[in-house]
Amino acid sequence: MARLSSPTSVVQPTALPDLIEREAAMGVLEKHLRSAAGGTGHTIFVSGEAGVGKTSLLKKLATECGGANLWWGNCDALQTPHPLAPLHDVARSTDVRFGSLLASDASRTVVFEAVLAELRESRRPVLIVIEDVHWADDATLDLVKFLGRRVDRVPCLLIASYRDDEVGATHPMRQVLGELPSSLVTRLDLSRLSPTGVEVLARRALRSADGLYATTQGNPFFITELLRHGAGGVPRSVQDLVLGRFARLGAEARVVVQLASVVPAKIERWLIDELLPATSSAIEECINSGLLMASADGSLAFRHELARVAIETALSAPLACRLHGQILSALQGGDKPRASLARIVHHATRAGATAAVLQFAPAAAHEAQQRAAHREAAAHLKTALEHSRDAPQIDRTGWLDAYADECQLTDQLDEAINARLQLGTLFQRAGNPLGEAQNSSKLALVHVLALRNQEADTASRRAIELLESQQPGAALASAYRVEAQLRMLNRDCEASVAWANRAIELAQRVDDRETVAAAFNTLGAATLFIDYDQACAHLQHALELALAQRLHYIASNIYTNLGSGSGELFKLREAERFLKQAISFSQHHEIDFYRVYATAWLALCEMYMGRWDDAAEHAVDAIEQTTTQRNTSRVMALVALGRLRTRRGDSGAAETLDEALDLALASGTLQRLAPVRAARAEAAWARGDMRAVSAEAGSGLQLALKHQHPWFAGELAFWLSRAGEKSHVPVPCAQPFALQMAGKWREAALAWAELLCPFEQARALGDGDRPAQLQALEIFERLGAQPSADRLRQQLKAAGQRMPRRGRSSTKANPHQLTAREIEVLKLLCEGLKNSEIAERLCRSVRTVDHHLEAVFGKLNVTTRTEAVAAAARAGIHAKNRQVSAAI
């Protein structure tokens, strides 16, 4: 096959024979590269332990698959990664238009859009390889996510390799893996070689395979290194083998290897020449030994990271420190640094060069902030702060403030809180009330995110107390806005409105436009529970202000407030529309927090509207994306899933609602406690535990009444009445609950029907006469609310009602039990639409479509799209046929 069009960027494969036991993996890679050539891109994650052959596999693909451009980049094992390091590698080795942006102050969004545009306009397919993404910075992971969500629309195969044993449950890459649509992603897990494979390798190397598998356990790197040069004895590990080979080198060659070992990835030839009096013969000896290999640009690198680490860890601490110091001095030479700031900080830290750390770590943090590599920015700032403890002349306040901000953005909330507490102490000691107040106001917001609302209230009040003794300005306007938000979150709506108006008046006076937009957002969110139409006007105005200033985070929050607030008021039509807008906007601007929160609330609304399959998928989606987080999104998703499991009679409802309560109790707010208490009361009623119903509902009712929340108070009072407690209809109380508690079941059912809540409608009808109860039974069965249906059926039987046979028409017409949405998705698949196109047509996420098709394939017992289309055709389901054939 012809070589790739960018051969200089391809690392040439070794002279070893063809790869063993990798035929299936290579077939998958080649298939998707052919699809990319046809315009349908894909993302492949190649995983496996160190030395399992990930790089060898990708090099083979790069050298054997012709007609494509190659973009190859690496993530390095620096103390703190360099932002977008793989893109810098690509720009150095390939003529790409986005390269100039990397050397500028262009935002991450601009860079990403430029990369996507270049892929879209490419006349040839592009093979992107990003190696070792377990070491990737946040910006690189966001790049993978950004491209992975859009890859099916460009001629690109994106391959990312990583060590699966270094990606734990809380690793940032887990979120990337979980958020990408499964239809656009393939995961290849490379395993060790079998004993047969080891024997084949030994035979090809003309060596004995005796004891080889037992020694190496099938690790390809260990095997090939043993076969390449052998060993004096039987090494117990890769480290033994590497160190044994190192010991056989001459003195000058050993110094070269030691110097190279403290440089992740590769060491430049100029650096070796500048630091060592090494002769060419010493370097040649290193290469001939198999420890190092030379690149086309003259740089040297170990054949594998395992070998580099084996040498580095064998260095004595003084020697390692000295080598890092020598490299640091060389990299600092000249008018400007001769390497990335992240690499300089790496060597400075390990050399114990405090002055250099304090000079370069903050600069590296600023560079990372510009690329939105927030986790790396936080790490650099932490390094600077740790090295400044013994430097009293250093003003740490700016670094602490920035560190707290970066930790907040990366959900390191405990670290953010601790940093703000330290900062508050410094401001107090310095007699700086303005700094202390601004920090306290920021601390309040971090406490809210950590579900510590009481601490947030204390911090906010402290900020206002300090600022009101100063000249009124932007800081006080911002503090008023924060206090308004806290009151809104706790549903103290009248107080929130008052604080928001104060914030708006002062912010407008000092021309603080960001605070004006944020305060109008809070004003609208609080007014939702007082005057819905006026609230929507406030929020629309806030949205216009935010979009005009490109305040995308605030705009995303506004859409989410419109959706979640409407949902809380059971304005479900409006809620669904706003939540979909929130999801679309947040996804476009990569604002994951509000995208997930809107998804959780959409699940809750779909649960009420009887679209239970969609609700389940959205709830699970939100929960999977918050596995390492204790935040509001997870609370609402757990409520949606817990209520759905209760109503369907599925297992796991109790555990789901237990976790929801644990999180809600931490916040102590009505907004979280009331939905959880109501869901738990319903679950207790479903299992017949009336004492628990009373306990759950009673625990939340007084708080709901205190905050005058008609919907929360109404539902909690309703469950108390269901438990047999005599109670008056509370004031205020939402109309449907008031009607049902007053015995007006017919009016209550009509009210619930108008609100698009079929389960609640059926529950009200169940309190009525026999015809109403039969109608309720039909609704319960249609929804799949089996526990409620069974309970009502038993009640009717006990009353002597002759029961109709359970309906079988749907089963006869649809024996595979495809849901209406699954049939709709299948029909669109028959039109030839891709999953992303189906998602656009149905206004659903690609992940949701993936779940539907997975269910369809399982029910139809097919494994491919072609088989699914054939099965649909046999059943009489066609793209333009809206009826389900009796054959399905």
Short mmCIF file of N, CA, C and O in Angstrom, two decimals, residues 169-265:
data_model
loop_
_atom_site.label_atom_id
_atom_site.label_comp_id
_atom_site.label_asym_id
_atom_site.label_seq_id
_atom_site.Cartn_x
_atom_site.Cartn_y
_atom_site.Cartn_z
N ALA A 169 -11.26 5.27 38.51
CA ALA A 169 -12.65 5.72 38.46
C ALA A 169 -12.79 7.23 38.48
O ALA A 169 -13.74 7.78 37.94
N THR A 170 -11.81 7.93 39.10
CA THR A 170 -11.91 9.38 39.21
C THR A 170 -11.01 10.11 38.22
O THR A 170 -10.92 11.33 38.27
N HIS A 171 -10.37 9.39 37.33
CA HIS A 171 -9.48 10.02 36.35
C HIS A 171 -10.31 10.90 35.41
O HIS A 171 -11.40 10.50 34.98
N PRO A 172 -9.85 12.11 35.07
CA PRO A 172 -10.62 12.99 34.17
C PRO A 172 -11.00 12.34 32.85
O PRO A 172 -12.02 12.68 32.25
N MET A 173 -10.21 11.37 32.39
CA MET A 173 -10.53 10.75 31.11
C MET A 173 -11.80 9.91 31.18
O MET A 173 -12.44 9.67 30.16
N ARG A 174 -12.15 9.45 32.39
CA ARG A 174 -13.38 8.67 32.53
C ARG A 174 -14.58 9.48 32.06
O ARG A 174 -15.52 8.94 31.47
N GLN A 175 -14.57 10.77 32.35
CA GLN A 175 -15.68 11.61 31.94
C GLN A 175 -15.73 11.73 30.42
O GLN A 175 -16.81 11.72 29.83
N VAL A 176 -14.57 11.82 29.79
CA VAL A 176 -14.54 11.88 28.33
C VAL A 176 -15.12 10.60 27.74
O VAL A 176 -15.96 10.63 26.83
N LEU A 177 -14.69 9.46 28.27
CA LEU A 177 -15.19 8.18 27.78
C LEU A 177 -16.69 8.07 27.97
O LEU A 177 -17.41 7.50 27.13
N GLY A 178 -17.19 8.61 29.09
CA GLY A 178 -18.62 8.49 29.37
C GLY A 178 -19.48 9.44 28.58
O GLY A 178 -20.65 9.16 28.35
N GLU A 179 -18.93 10.58 28.15
CA GLU A 179 -19.75 11.60 27.51
C GLU A 179 -19.83 11.44 26.00
O GLU A 179 -20.76 11.96 25.39
N LEU A 180 -18.88 10.76 25.38
CA LEU A 180 -18.93 10.63 23.93
C LEU A 180 -20.01 9.63 23.51
O LEU A 180 -20.18 8.59 24.14
N PRO A 181 -20.76 9.92 22.45
CA PRO A 181 -21.80 9.01 21.98
C PRO A 181 -21.20 7.65 21.61
O PRO A 181 -20.22 7.58 20.88
N SER A 182 -21.80 6.60 22.10
CA SER A 182 -21.22 5.26 21.89
C SER A 182 -21.20 4.87 20.43
O SER A 182 -20.34 4.09 20.01
N SER A 183 -22.14 5.40 19.62
CA SER A 183 -22.15 5.04 18.20
C SER A 183 -20.96 5.63 17.45
O SER A 183 -20.64 5.17 16.35
N LEU A 184 -20.34 6.64 18.01
CA LEU A 184 -19.21 7.29 17.35
C LEU A 184 -17.88 6.83 17.93
O LEU A 184 -16.84 7.37 17.56
N VAL A 185 -17.91 5.87 18.84
CA VAL A 185 -16.70 5.46 19.56
C VAL A 185 -16.54 3.95 19.53
O VAL A 185 -17.52 3.20 19.67
N THR A 186 -15.31 3.51 19.33
CA THR A 186 -14.96 2.09 19.47
C THR A 186 -13.82 2.01 20.47
O THR A 186 -12.90 2.83 20.45
N ARG A 187 -13.88 1.03 21.34
CA ARG A 187 -12.81 0.84 22.32
C ARG A 187 -12.11 -0.48 22.05
O ARG A 187 -12.75 -1.54 22.01
N LEU A 188 -10.82 -0.40 21.82
CA LEU A 188 -10.00 -1.58 21.58
C LEU A 188 -9.12 -1.82 22.80
O LEU A 188 -8.27 -0.99 23.13
N ASP A 189 -9.32 -2.93 23.45
CA ASP A 189 -8.52 -3.28 24.62
C ASP A 189 -7.50 -4.35 24.20
O ASP A 189 -7.88 -5.47 23.86
N LEU A 190 -6.23 -3.97 24.20
CA LEU A 190 -5.19 -4.91 23.80
C LEU A 190 -4.76 -5.74 25.00
O LEU A 190 -4.44 -5.20 26.06
N SER A 191 -4.76 -7.04 24.81
CA SER A 191 -4.36 -7.95 25.89
C SER A 191 -2.94 -8.45 25.64
O SER A 191 -2.37 -8.28 24.56
N ARG A 192 -2.39 -9.08 26.67
CA ARG A 192 -1.07 -9.69 26.52
C ARG A 192 -1.13 -10.83 25.51
O ARG A 192 -2.20 -11.35 25.19
N LEU A 193 0.03 -11.22 25.03
CA LEU A 193 0.09 -12.34 24.09
C LEU A 193 -0.15 -13.66 24.80
O LEU A 193 0.19 -13.82 25.98
N SER A 194 -0.71 -14.59 24.08
CA SER A 194 -0.92 -15.94 24.61
C SER A 194 0.39 -16.72 24.55
O SER A 194 1.35 -16.31 23.89
N PRO A 195 0.46 -17.86 25.23
CA PRO A 195 1.67 -18.70 25.12
C PRO A 195 2.00 -19.05 23.68
O PRO A 195 3.18 -19.09 23.30
N THR A 196 0.97 -19.26 22.88
CA THR A 196 1.20 -19.57 21.46
C THR A 196 1.83 -18.39 20.75
O THR A 196 2.76 -18.54 19.94
N GLY A 197 1.32 -17.19 21.04
CA GLY A 197 1.88 -16.00 20.42
C GLY A 197 3.32 -15.78 20.81
O GLY A 197 4.15 -15.37 19.99
N VAL A 198 3.64 -16.02 22.07
CA VAL A 198 5.02 -15.88 22.54
C VAL A 198 5.92 -16.88 21.81
O VAL A 198 7.05 -16.54 21.40
N GLU A 199 5.43 -18.08 21.62
CA GLU A 199 6.22 -19.10 20.93
C GLU A 199 6.48 -18.70 19.48
O GLU A 199 7.58 -18.90 18.96
N VAL A 200 5.47 -18.10 18.82
CA VAL A 200 5.66 -17.65 17.44
C VAL A 200 6.74 -16.58 17.36
O VAL A 200 7.61 -16.61 16.48
N LEU A 201 6.70 -15.63 18.29
CA LEU A 201 7.72 -14.58 18.30
C LEU A 201 9.11 -15.17 18.51
O LEU A 201 10.09 -14.76 17.85
N ALA A 202 9.23 -16.09 19.43
CA ALA A 202 10.54 -16.70 19.69
C ALA A 202 11.03 -17.45 18.46
O ALA A 202 12.22 -17.37 18.11
N ARG A 203 10.15 -18.18 17.80
CA ARG A 203 10.54 -18.95 16.62
C ARG A 203 11.02 -18.02 15.51
O ARG A 203 12.01 -18.32 14.82
N ARG A 204 10.31 -16.89 15.32
CA ARG A 204 10.72 -15.95 14.29
C ARG A 204 12.07 -15.30 14.61
O ARG A 204 12.81 -14.92 13.71
N ALA A 205 12.37 -15.18 15.90
CA ALA A 205 13.66 -14.59 16.30
C ALA A 205 14.76 -15.65 16.40
O ALA A 205 15.89 -15.34 16.80
N LEU A 206 14.40 -16.89 16.03
CA LEU A 206 15.34 -18.01 16.06
C LEU A 206 15.89 -18.23 17.46
O LEU A 206 17.10 -18.48 17.66
N ARG A 207 15.01 -18.11 18.44
CA ARG A 207 15.40 -18.33 19.83
C ARG A 207 14.45 -19.32 20.47
O ARG A 207 13.33 -19.53 20.01
N SER A 208 14.89 -19.87 21.58
CA SER A 208 14.06 -20.83 22.30
C SER A 208 12.98 -20.10 23.08
O SER A 208 13.20 -19.01 23.64
N ALA A 209 11.79 -20.70 23.13
CA ALA A 209 10.69 -20.11 23.88
C ALA A 209 10.61 -20.66 25.30
O ALA A 209 9.69 -20.29 26.05
N ASP A 210 11.57 -21.51 25.67
CA ASP A 210 11.52 -22.12 27.00
C ASP A 210 11.53 -21.05 28.09
O ASP A 210 12.45 -20.23 28.17
N GLY A 211 10.53 -21.08 28.93
CA GLY A 211 10.45 -20.17 30.06
C GLY A 211 10.12 -18.73 29.71
O GLY A 211 10.01 -17.87 30.59
N LEU A 212 9.98 -18.43 28.41
CA LEU A 212 9.77 -17.04 27.98
C LEU A 212 8.41 -16.52 28.45
O LEU A 212 8.32 -15.38 28.96
N TYR A 213 7.36 -17.32 28.29
CA TYR A 213 6.04 -16.85 28.71
C TYR A 213 5.98 -16.72 30.23
O TYR A 213 5.44 -15.74 30.76
N ALA A 214 6.56 -17.67 30.93
CA ALA A 214 6.53 -17.61 32.39
C ALA A 214 7.26 -16.37 32.91
O ALA A 214 6.86 -15.76 33.90
N THR A 215 8.35 -15.98 32.21
CA THR A 215 9.11 -14.80 32.63
C THR A 215 8.39 -13.50 32.32
O THR A 215 8.35 -12.57 33.13
N THR A 216 7.79 -13.42 31.13
CA THR A 216 7.23 -12.15 30.65
C THR A 216 5.72 -12.04 30.86
O THR A 216 5.18 -10.93 30.75
N GLN A 217 5.03 -13.15 31.11
CA GLN A 217 3.57 -13.17 31.20
C GLN A 217 2.90 -12.59 29.95
O GLN A 217 1.79 -12.08 30.00
N GLY A 218 3.60 -12.70 28.83
CA GLY A 218 3.01 -12.30 27.56
C GLY A 218 3.08 -10.82 27.26
O GLY A 218 2.46 -10.35 26.30
N ASN A 219 3.85 -10.02 28.05
CA ASN A 219 3.98 -8.58 27.75
C ASN A 219 4.86 -8.41 26.52
O ASN A 219 6.05 -8.76 26.55
N PRO A 220 4.33 -7.87 25.42
CA PRO A 220 5.10 -7.82 24.16
C PRO A 220 6.41 -7.06 24.26
O PRO A 220 7.41 -7.47 23.68
N PHE A 221 6.45 -5.94 24.98
CA PHE A 221 7.69 -5.19 25.08
C PHE A 221 8.77 -6.00 25.79
O PHE A 221 9.92 -6.07 25.35
N PHE A 222 8.40 -6.64 26.89
CA PHE A 222 9.34 -7.46 27.65
C PHE A 222 9.86 -8.59 26.77
O PHE A 222 11.07 -8.88 26.73
N ILE A 223 8.95 -9.20 26.02
CA ILE A 223 9.33 -10.32 25.15
C ILE A 223 10.31 -9.86 24.09
O ILE A 223 11.38 -10.47 23.89
N THR A 224 9.96 -8.80 23.37
CA THR A 224 10.81 -8.36 22.26
C THR A 224 12.17 -7.87 22.74
O THR A 224 13.18 -8.06 22.06
N GLU A 225 12.21 -7.27 23.93
CA GLU A 225 13.50 -6.83 24.45
C GLU A 225 14.38 -8.03 24.81
O GLU A 225 15.59 -8.02 24.57
N LEU A 226 13.78 -9.06 25.37
CA LEU A 226 14.56 -10.27 25.67
C LEU A 226 15.05 -10.93 24.39
O LEU A 226 16.20 -11.37 24.29
N LEU A 227 14.17 -11.00 23.39
CA LEU A 227 14.54 -11.65 22.14
C LEU A 227 15.54 -10.83 21.35
O LEU A 227 16.36 -11.38 20.61
N ARG A 228 15.46 -9.50 21.51
CA ARG A 228 16.34 -8.62 20.73
C ARG A 228 17.80 -8.77 21.16
O ARG A 228 18.71 -8.87 20.35
N HIS A 229 18.02 -8.77 22.47
CA HIS A 229 19.41 -8.78 22.96
C HIS A 229 19.69 -9.87 23.98
O HIS A 229 20.84 -10.04 24.38
N GLY A 230 18.65 -10.55 24.45
CA GLY A 230 18.84 -11.58 25.45
C GLY A 230 19.22 -10.99 26.79
O GLY A 230 19.23 -9.79 27.00
N ALA A 231 19.51 -11.84 27.74
CA ALA A 231 19.91 -11.41 29.08
C ALA A 231 20.86 -12.44 29.66
O ALA A 231 20.81 -13.61 29.32
N GLY A 232 21.73 -11.97 30.55
CA GLY A 232 22.70 -12.87 31.14
C GLY A 232 22.06 -13.98 31.93
O GLY A 232 22.53 -15.10 31.94
N GLY A 233 20.99 -13.66 32.62
CA GLY A 233 20.23 -14.64 33.37
C GLY A 233 18.77 -14.47 33.02
O GLY A 233 18.43 -13.95 31.98
N VAL A 234 17.93 -14.88 33.91
CA VAL A 234 16.49 -14.70 33.67
C VAL A 234 16.03 -13.50 34.49
O VAL A 234 15.94 -13.58 35.71
N PRO A 235 15.80 -12.34 33.85
CA PRO A 235 15.38 -11.16 34.59
C PRO A 235 13.97 -11.34 35.13
O PRO A 235 13.12 -11.96 34.51
N ARG A 236 13.75 -10.79 36.33
CA ARG A 236 12.43 -10.93 36.94
C ARG A 236 11.46 -9.87 36.43
O ARG A 236 10.26 -9.99 36.62
N SER A 237 11.96 -8.83 35.81
CA SER A 237 11.09 -7.74 35.38
C SER A 237 11.75 -6.98 34.25
O SER A 237 12.93 -7.18 33.93
N VAL A 238 10.99 -6.06 33.64
CA VAL A 238 11.54 -5.17 32.63
C VAL A 238 12.68 -4.35 33.23
O VAL A 238 13.70 -4.12 32.60
N GLN A 239 12.49 -3.92 34.48
CA GLN A 239 13.53 -3.10 35.11
C GLN A 239 14.85 -3.85 35.21
O GLN A 239 15.91 -3.30 34.93
N ASP A 240 14.78 -5.13 35.60
CA ASP A 240 16.01 -5.92 35.68
C ASP A 240 16.69 -6.01 34.32
O ASP A 240 17.91 -5.88 34.20
N LEU A 241 15.89 -6.23 33.28
CA LEU A 241 16.44 -6.38 31.94
C LEU A 241 17.10 -5.07 31.49
O LEU A 241 18.23 -5.07 30.98
N VAL A 242 16.42 -3.96 31.70
CA VAL A 242 16.94 -2.66 31.26
C VAL A 242 18.20 -2.29 32.03
O VAL A 242 19.21 -1.85 31.45
N LEU A 243 18.18 -2.48 33.35
CA LEU A 243 19.34 -2.13 34.16
C LEU A 243 20.53 -3.03 33.84
O LEU A 243 21.70 -2.59 33.89
N GLY A 244 20.27 -4.27 33.50
CA GLY A 244 21.35 -5.17 33.11
C GLY A 244 22.02 -4.69 31.83
O GLY A 244 23.25 -4.71 31.70
N ARG A 245 21.21 -4.24 30.89
CA ARG A 245 21.76 -3.73 29.63
C ARG A 245 22.51 -2.42 29.87
O ARG A 245 23.56 -2.17 29.28
N PHE A 246 21.97 -1.60 30.77
CA PHE A 246 22.61 -0.33 31.10
C PHE A 246 24.00 -0.57 31.72
O PHE A 246 24.97 0.13 31.42
N ALA A 247 24.11 -1.59 32.56
CA ALA A 247 25.38 -1.86 33.25
C ALA A 247 26.48 -2.27 32.28
O ALA A 247 27.67 -2.11 32.58
N ARG A 248 26.11 -2.79 31.12
CA ARG A 248 27.12 -3.23 30.15
C ARG A 248 27.64 -2.10 29.27
O ARG A 248 28.53 -2.31 28.45
N LEU A 249 27.07 -0.89 29.41
CA LEU A 249 27.53 0.24 28.62
C LEU A 249 28.84 0.81 29.16
O LEU A 249 29.17 0.66 30.34
N GLY A 250 29.54 1.54 28.29
CA GLY A 250 30.72 2.25 28.74
C GLY A 250 30.33 3.46 29.58
O GLY A 250 29.16 3.87 29.62
N ALA A 251 31.29 4.07 30.25
CA ALA A 251 31.02 5.16 31.18
C ALA A 251 30.34 6.34 30.50
O ALA A 251 29.36 6.91 31.01
N GLU A 252 30.87 6.78 29.33
CA GLU A 252 30.27 7.93 28.65
C GLU A 252 28.85 7.63 28.19
O GLU A 252 27.97 8.49 28.28
N ALA A 253 28.62 6.44 27.69
CA ALA A 253 27.29 6.06 27.23
C ALA A 253 26.31 6.02 28.40
O ALA A 253 25.14 6.43 28.26
N ARG A 254 26.76 5.55 29.57
CA ARG A 254 25.87 5.51 30.72
C ARG A 254 25.43 6.93 31.12
O ARG A 254 24.28 7.16 31.51
N VAL A 255 26.32 7.89 31.03
CA VAL A 255 25.97 9.28 31.37
C VAL A 255 24.90 9.81 30.41
O VAL A 255 23.97 10.51 30.81
N VAL A 256 25.05 9.49 29.12
CA VAL A 256 24.04 9.91 28.14
C VAL A 256 22.67 9.32 28.49
O VAL A 256 21.66 10.03 28.49
N VAL A 257 22.63 8.05 28.81
CA VAL A 257 21.36 7.38 29.13
C VAL A 257 20.75 7.98 30.40
O VAL A 257 19.53 8.21 30.48
N GLN A 258 21.60 8.25 31.39
CA GLN A 258 21.08 8.83 32.63
C GLN A 258 20.48 10.21 32.38
O GLN A 258 19.41 10.55 32.90
N LEU A 259 21.14 11.02 31.59
CA LEU A 259 20.61 12.35 31.28
C LEU A 259 19.29 12.23 30.53
O LEU A 259 18.33 12.95 30.83
N ALA A 260 19.24 11.33 29.56
CA ALA A 260 18.00 11.15 28.79
C ALA A 260 16.86 10.65 29.66
O ALA A 260 15.68 10.95 29.40
N SER A 261 17.17 9.94 30.72
CA SER A 261 16.11 9.33 31.53
C SER A 261 15.30 10.35 32.32
O SER A 261 14.18 10.06 32.72
N VAL A 262 15.84 11.54 32.55
CA VAL A 262 15.10 12.53 33.33
C VAL A 262 14.30 13.46 32.43
O VAL A 262 13.69 14.42 32.91
N VAL A 263 14.30 13.19 31.13
CA VAL A 263 13.53 13.99 30.18
C VAL A 263 12.40 13.14 29.61
O VAL A 263 12.67 12.22 28.83
N PRO A 264 11.15 13.41 29.96
CA PRO A 264 10.04 12.64 29.39
C PRO A 264 10.00 12.80 27.87
O PRO A 264 10.40 13.83 27.32
N ALA A 265 9.55 11.78 27.20
CA ALA A 265 9.42 11.75 25.74
C ALA A 265 10.79 11.62 25.08
O ALA A 265 11.26 10.51 24.85
#
